[in-house]
Amino acid sequence: TLDKNNLTELKAMPKPPDDVVMVVAAVRTLTSDPRRIPPARQRDWAVCKGMMSNVAQWMTAMEQFDVNNIPQPCVDAIQMYM
């Protein structure tokens, strides 16, 4: 389970392992508006850190995320990570 301290530590990493960046980029993609999915070049670590700028707000969004209702365009866009 992730908590606020874990996410704060994650956000503070200057250059996390590639697998970590890949997971955070996939989360960014899955939680995007399906009409405005960011292109792959906008899923780098710097952009993903911006998504986590407010850790408490990001945690709340993740807790409320409906994993059973992910728009198909978002699922399609993460295929590159699988």
Coordinates of N, CA, C and O in Angstrom, one line a residue:
T1 N 0.8 -1.2 0.0 CA 0.0 0.0 0.0 C 0.9 1.2 0.0 O 1.9 1.3 0.7
L2 N 0.5 2.2 -0.8 CA 1.2 3.5 -0.8 C 0.6 4.4 0.1 O -0.6 4.5 0.3
D3 N 1.4 5.2 0.8 CA 0.9 6.3 1.6 C 1.6 7.6 1.2 O 2.4 7.6 0.3
K4 N 1.2 8.6 1.9 CA 1.7 10.0 1.6 C 3.2 10.0 1.6 O 3.8 10.6 0.8
N5 N 3.8 9.4 2.6 CA 5.3 9.4 2.8 C 5.9 8.7 1.6 O 6.9 9.2 1.1
N6 N 5.4 7.6 1.2 CA 5.9 6.9 0.0 C 5.9 7.7 -1.3 O 6.9 7.8 -2.0
L7 N 4.7 8.4 -1.5 CA 4.6 9.2 -2.7 C 5.4 10.4 -2.6 O 6.0 10.9 -3.7
T8 N 5.6 11.0 -1.5 CA 6.5 12.2 -1.3 C 7.9 11.8 -1.6 O 8.6 12.5 -2.3
E9 N 8.3 10.6 -1.1 CA 9.7 10.1 -1.4 C 9.8 9.8 -2.9 O 10.8 10.1 -3.5
L10 N 8.8 9.2 -3.5 CA 8.8 9.0 -5.0 C 9.0 10.3 -5.8 O 9.9 10.4 -6.6
K11 N 8.2 11.2 -5.4 CA 8.3 12.5 -6.1 C 9.6 13.2 -6.0 O 10.1 13.9 -6.9
A12 N 10.3 13.0 -4.9 CA 11.6 13.6 -4.6 C 12.8 13.0 -5.4 O 13.9 13.5 -5.4
M13 N 12.5 11.8 -6.0 CA 13.6 11.1 -6.7 C 14.0 11.9 -7.9 O 13.2 12.3 -8.7
P14 N 15.3 12.2 -8.0 CA 15.8 13.0 -9.2 C 15.7 12.2 -10.5 O 15.4 12.7 -11.5
K15 N 16.1 10.9 -10.4 CA 16.0 10.0 -11.6 C 15.7 8.6 -11.1 O 16.6 7.8 -10.8
P16 N 14.4 8.2 -11.0 CA 14.1 6.9 -10.5 C 14.4 5.8 -11.6 O 14.6 6.2 -12.7
P17 N 14.4 4.6 -11.2 CA 14.6 3.5 -12.1 C 13.6 3.6 -13.3 O 12.4 4.0 -13.1
D18 N 14.0 3.1 -14.4 CA 13.1 3.2 -15.6 C 11.7 2.5 -15.4 O 10.7 3.0 -15.8
D19 N 11.7 1.4 -14.6 CA 10.5 0.7 -14.3 C 9.5 1.6 -13.5 O 8.3 1.5 -13.7
V20 N 10.0 2.4 -12.6 CA 9.2 3.3 -11.8 C 8.6 4.4 -12.7 O 7.4 4.6 -12.6
V21 N 9.4 4.9 -13.6 CA 8.9 5.9 -14.5 C 7.8 5.3 -15.4 O 6.8 6.0 -15.6
M22 N 8.0 4.1 -15.8 CA 7.1 3.5 -16.7 C 5.7 3.3 -16.0 O 4.6 3.6 -16.5
V23 N 5.7 2.9 -14.7 CA 4.5 2.7 -14.0 C 3.8 4.0 -13.8 O 2.6 4.1 -14.0
V24 N 4.5 5.0 -13.4 CA 3.9 6.4 -13.2 C 3.4 6.9 -14.5 O 2.3 7.5 -14.5
A25 N 4.1 6.7 -15.6 CA 3.6 7.2 -16.9 C 2.3 6.4 -17.3 O 1.4 7.0 -17.8
A26 N 2.2 5.1 -17.0 CA 1.0 4.4 -17.2 C -0.1 4.9 -16.4 O -1.3 5.0 -16.9
V27 N 0.1 5.2 -15.1 CA -0.9 5.8 -14.3 C -1.4 7.1 -14.8 O -2.6 7.4 -14.9
R28 N -0.5 7.9 -15.3 CA -0.8 9.2 -15.8 C -1.7 9.0 -17.1 O -2.7 9.7 -17.3
T29 N -1.4 8.0 -17.9 CA -2.2 7.8 -19.1 C -3.6 7.2 -18.7 O -4.6 7.6 -19.3
L30 N -3.6 6.3 -17.8 CA -4.9 5.7 -17.4 C -5.9 6.7 -16.8 O -7.1 6.5 -16.9
T31 N -5.3 7.6 -16.1 CA -6.2 8.6 -15.4 C -6.4 9.9 -16.2 O -7.1 10.8 -15.8
S32 N -6.0 9.9 -17.5 CA -6.2 11.0 -18.3 C -7.6 11.1 -18.9 O -8.3 10.0 -19.0
D33 N -8.0 12.2 -19.3 CA -9.2 12.4 -20.0 C -9.0 11.6 -21.3 O -8.0 11.9 -22.1
P34 N -9.9 10.7 -21.7 CA -9.7 9.9 -22.9 C -9.7 10.7 -24.2 O -9.2 10.2 -25.2
R35 N -10.2 11.9 -24.1 CA -10.1 12.8 -25.3 C -8.8 13.6 -25.4 O -8.5 14.2 -26.4
R36 N -8.0 13.5 -24.3 CA -6.8 14.3 -24.3 C -5.6 13.5 -23.7 O -4.9 13.9 -22.8
I37 N -5.4 12.3 -24.1 CA -4.4 11.4 -23.7 C -3.0 12.0 -24.1 O -2.8 12.3 -25.3
P38 N -2.1 12.2 -23.1 CA -0.8 12.8 -23.5 C 0.0 11.9 -24.4 O 0.0 10.7 -24.2
P39 N 0.7 12.5 -25.4 CA 1.5 11.6 -26.2 C 2.7 11.1 -25.4 O 3.0 11.6 -24.3
A40 N 3.3 10.1 -25.9 CA 4.4 9.4 -25.1 C 5.5 10.4 -24.7 O 6.0 10.3 -23.6
R41 N 5.8 11.4 -25.5 CA 6.9 12.3 -25.1 C 6.5 13.2 -23.9 O 7.3 13.9 -23.3
Q42 N 5.2 13.3 -23.6 CA 4.7 14.0 -22.5 C 4.4 13.1 -21.3 O 3.6 13.5 -20.4
R43 N 5.1 12.0 -21.2 CA 4.9 11.1 -20.1 C 6.3 10.8 -19.4 O 6.5 9.8 -18.8
D44 N 7.2 11.7 -19.6 CA 8.5 11.6 -19.0 C 8.5 11.9 -17.5 O 7.4 12.3 -17.0
W45 N 9.6 11.7 -16.8 CA 9.6 11.8 -15.4 C 9.3 13.3 -14.9 O 8.5 13.5 -14.0
A46 N 9.8 14.2 -15.6 CA 9.5 15.6 -15.2 C 8.0 15.9 -15.3 O 7.5 16.6 -14.4
V47 N 7.4 15.5 -16.3 CA 5.9 15.7 -16.5 C 5.1 14.9 -15.4 O 4.2 15.4 -14.8
C48 N 5.6 13.7 -15.2 CA 4.9 12.9 -14.2 C 5.0 13.4 -12.8 O 4.1 13.4 -12.0
K49 N 6.2 14.0 -12.5 CA 6.4 14.7 -11.2 C 5.4 15.8 -11.0 O 4.9 16.0 -9.9
G50 N 5.1 16.5 -12.1 CA 4.1 17.6 -12.0 C 2.7 17.1 -11.7 O 2.0 17.7 -10.9
M51 N 2.4 15.9 -12.1 CA 1.1 15.2 -11.8 C 1.0 15.0 -10.3 O 0.0 15.0 -9.7
M52 N 2.2 14.8 -9.7 CA 2.2 14.5 -8.2 C 2.5 15.7 -7.4 O 2.9 15.6 -6.2
S53 N 2.4 16.9 -8.0 CA 2.8 18.1 -7.3 C 2.1 18.3 -5.9 O 2.7 18.7 -5.0
N54 N 0.9 17.9 -5.9 CA 0.1 17.9 -4.6 C -0.1 16.5 -4.3 O -1.1 15.8 -4.7
V55 N 0.7 15.9 -3.4 CA 0.7 14.5 -3.1 C -0.7 14.1 -2.5 O -1.3 13.0 -2.9
A56 N -1.2 14.9 -1.6 CA -2.5 14.5 -0.9 C -3.6 14.5 -2.0 O -4.4 13.6 -1.9
Q57 N -3.6 15.4 -2.8 CA -4.7 15.5 -3.9 C -4.5 14.3 -4.8 O -5.5 13.7 -5.2
W58 N -3.3 14.0 -5.2 CA -3.1 12.9 -6.1 C -3.5 11.5 -5.4 O -4.1 10.7 -6.1
M59 N -3.1 11.4 -4.2 CA -3.6 10.2 -3.4 C -5.1 10.0 -3.4 O -5.6 9.0 -3.7
T60 N -5.8 11.1 -3.2 CA -7.2 11.1 -3.2 C -7.8 10.7 -4.6 O -8.7 9.9 -4.7
A61 N -7.2 11.2 -5.6 CA -7.6 10.9 -7.0 C -7.4 9.4 -7.2 O -8.2 8.8 -7.9
M62 N -6.3 8.9 -6.8 CA -6.0 7.5 -7.0 C -6.9 6.6 -6.2 O -7.4 5.5 -6.7
E63 N -7.3 7.0 -5.0 CA -8.2 6.2 -4.1 C -9.6 6.2 -4.8 O -10.4 5.2 -4.6
Q64 N -10.0 7.3 -5.5 CA -11.3 7.4 -6.1 C -11.4 6.9 -7.5 O -12.4 6.8 -8.1
F65 N -10.2 6.5 -8.0 CA -10.2 6.0 -9.4 C -11.0 4.7 -9.6 O -10.8 3.8 -8.8
D66 N -11.8 4.7 -10.6 CA -12.7 3.5 -10.8 C -12.0 2.6 -11.8 O -12.0 2.8 -13.0
V67 N -11.3 1.6 -11.2 CA -10.6 0.6 -12.1 C -11.5 -0.2 -12.9 O -11.0 -0.9 -13.9
N68 N -12.7 -0.2 -12.7 CA -13.7 -1.0 -13.4 C -14.3 -0.3 -14.6 O -15.1 -0.8 -15.3
N69 N -13.9 1.0 -14.7 CA -14.5 1.8 -15.7 C -13.5 2.7 -16.4 O -13.6 3.9 -16.5
I70 N -12.4 2.1 -16.9 CA -11.3 2.8 -17.6 C -11.7 2.9 -19.1 O -12.0 1.9 -19.7
P71 N -11.7 4.1 -19.6 CA -12.0 4.3 -21.0 C -11.1 3.5 -21.9 O -9.9 3.5 -21.7
Q72 N -11.6 2.9 -22.9 CA -10.8 2.1 -23.8 C -9.7 2.8 -24.5 O -8.6 2.3 -24.6
P73 N -9.8 4.1 -24.9 CA -8.7 4.8 -25.4 C -7.5 4.9 -24.4 O -6.3 4.8 -24.8
C74 N -7.8 5.0 -23.2 CA -6.7 5.0 -22.1 C -6.0 3.6 -22.0 O -4.8 3.5 -21.9
V75 N -6.8 2.6 -22.1 CA -6.3 1.2 -22.0 C -5.4 1.0 -23.3 O -4.3 0.5 -23.1
D76 N -5.9 1.4 -24.4 CA -5.1 1.2 -25.6 C -3.8 2.0 -25.6 O -2.8 1.5 -26.1
A77 N -3.8 3.1 -25.0 CA -2.6 4.0 -24.9 C -1.5 3.4 -24.0 O -0.3 3.8 -24.1
I78 N -1.8 2.5 -23.1 CA -0.8 1.9 -22.2 C -0.2 0.6 -22.7 O 0.6 0.1 -22.1
Q79 N -0.7 0.2 -23.9 CA -0.2 -1.1 -24.4 C 1.3 -1.0 -24.6 O 2.0 -2.1 -24.5
M80 N 1.9 0.1 -24.8 CA 3.3 0.2 -25.0 C 4.1 -0.1 -23.7 O 5.3 -0.4 -23.8
Y81 N 3.4 -0.1 -22.6 CA 4.1 -0.4 -21.3 C 3.9 -1.9 -20.9 O 4.4 -2.3 -19.9
M82 N 3.1 -2.6 -21.7 CA 2.8 -4.0 -21.3 C 3.7 -5.0 -22.0 O 4.2 -4.8 -23.0

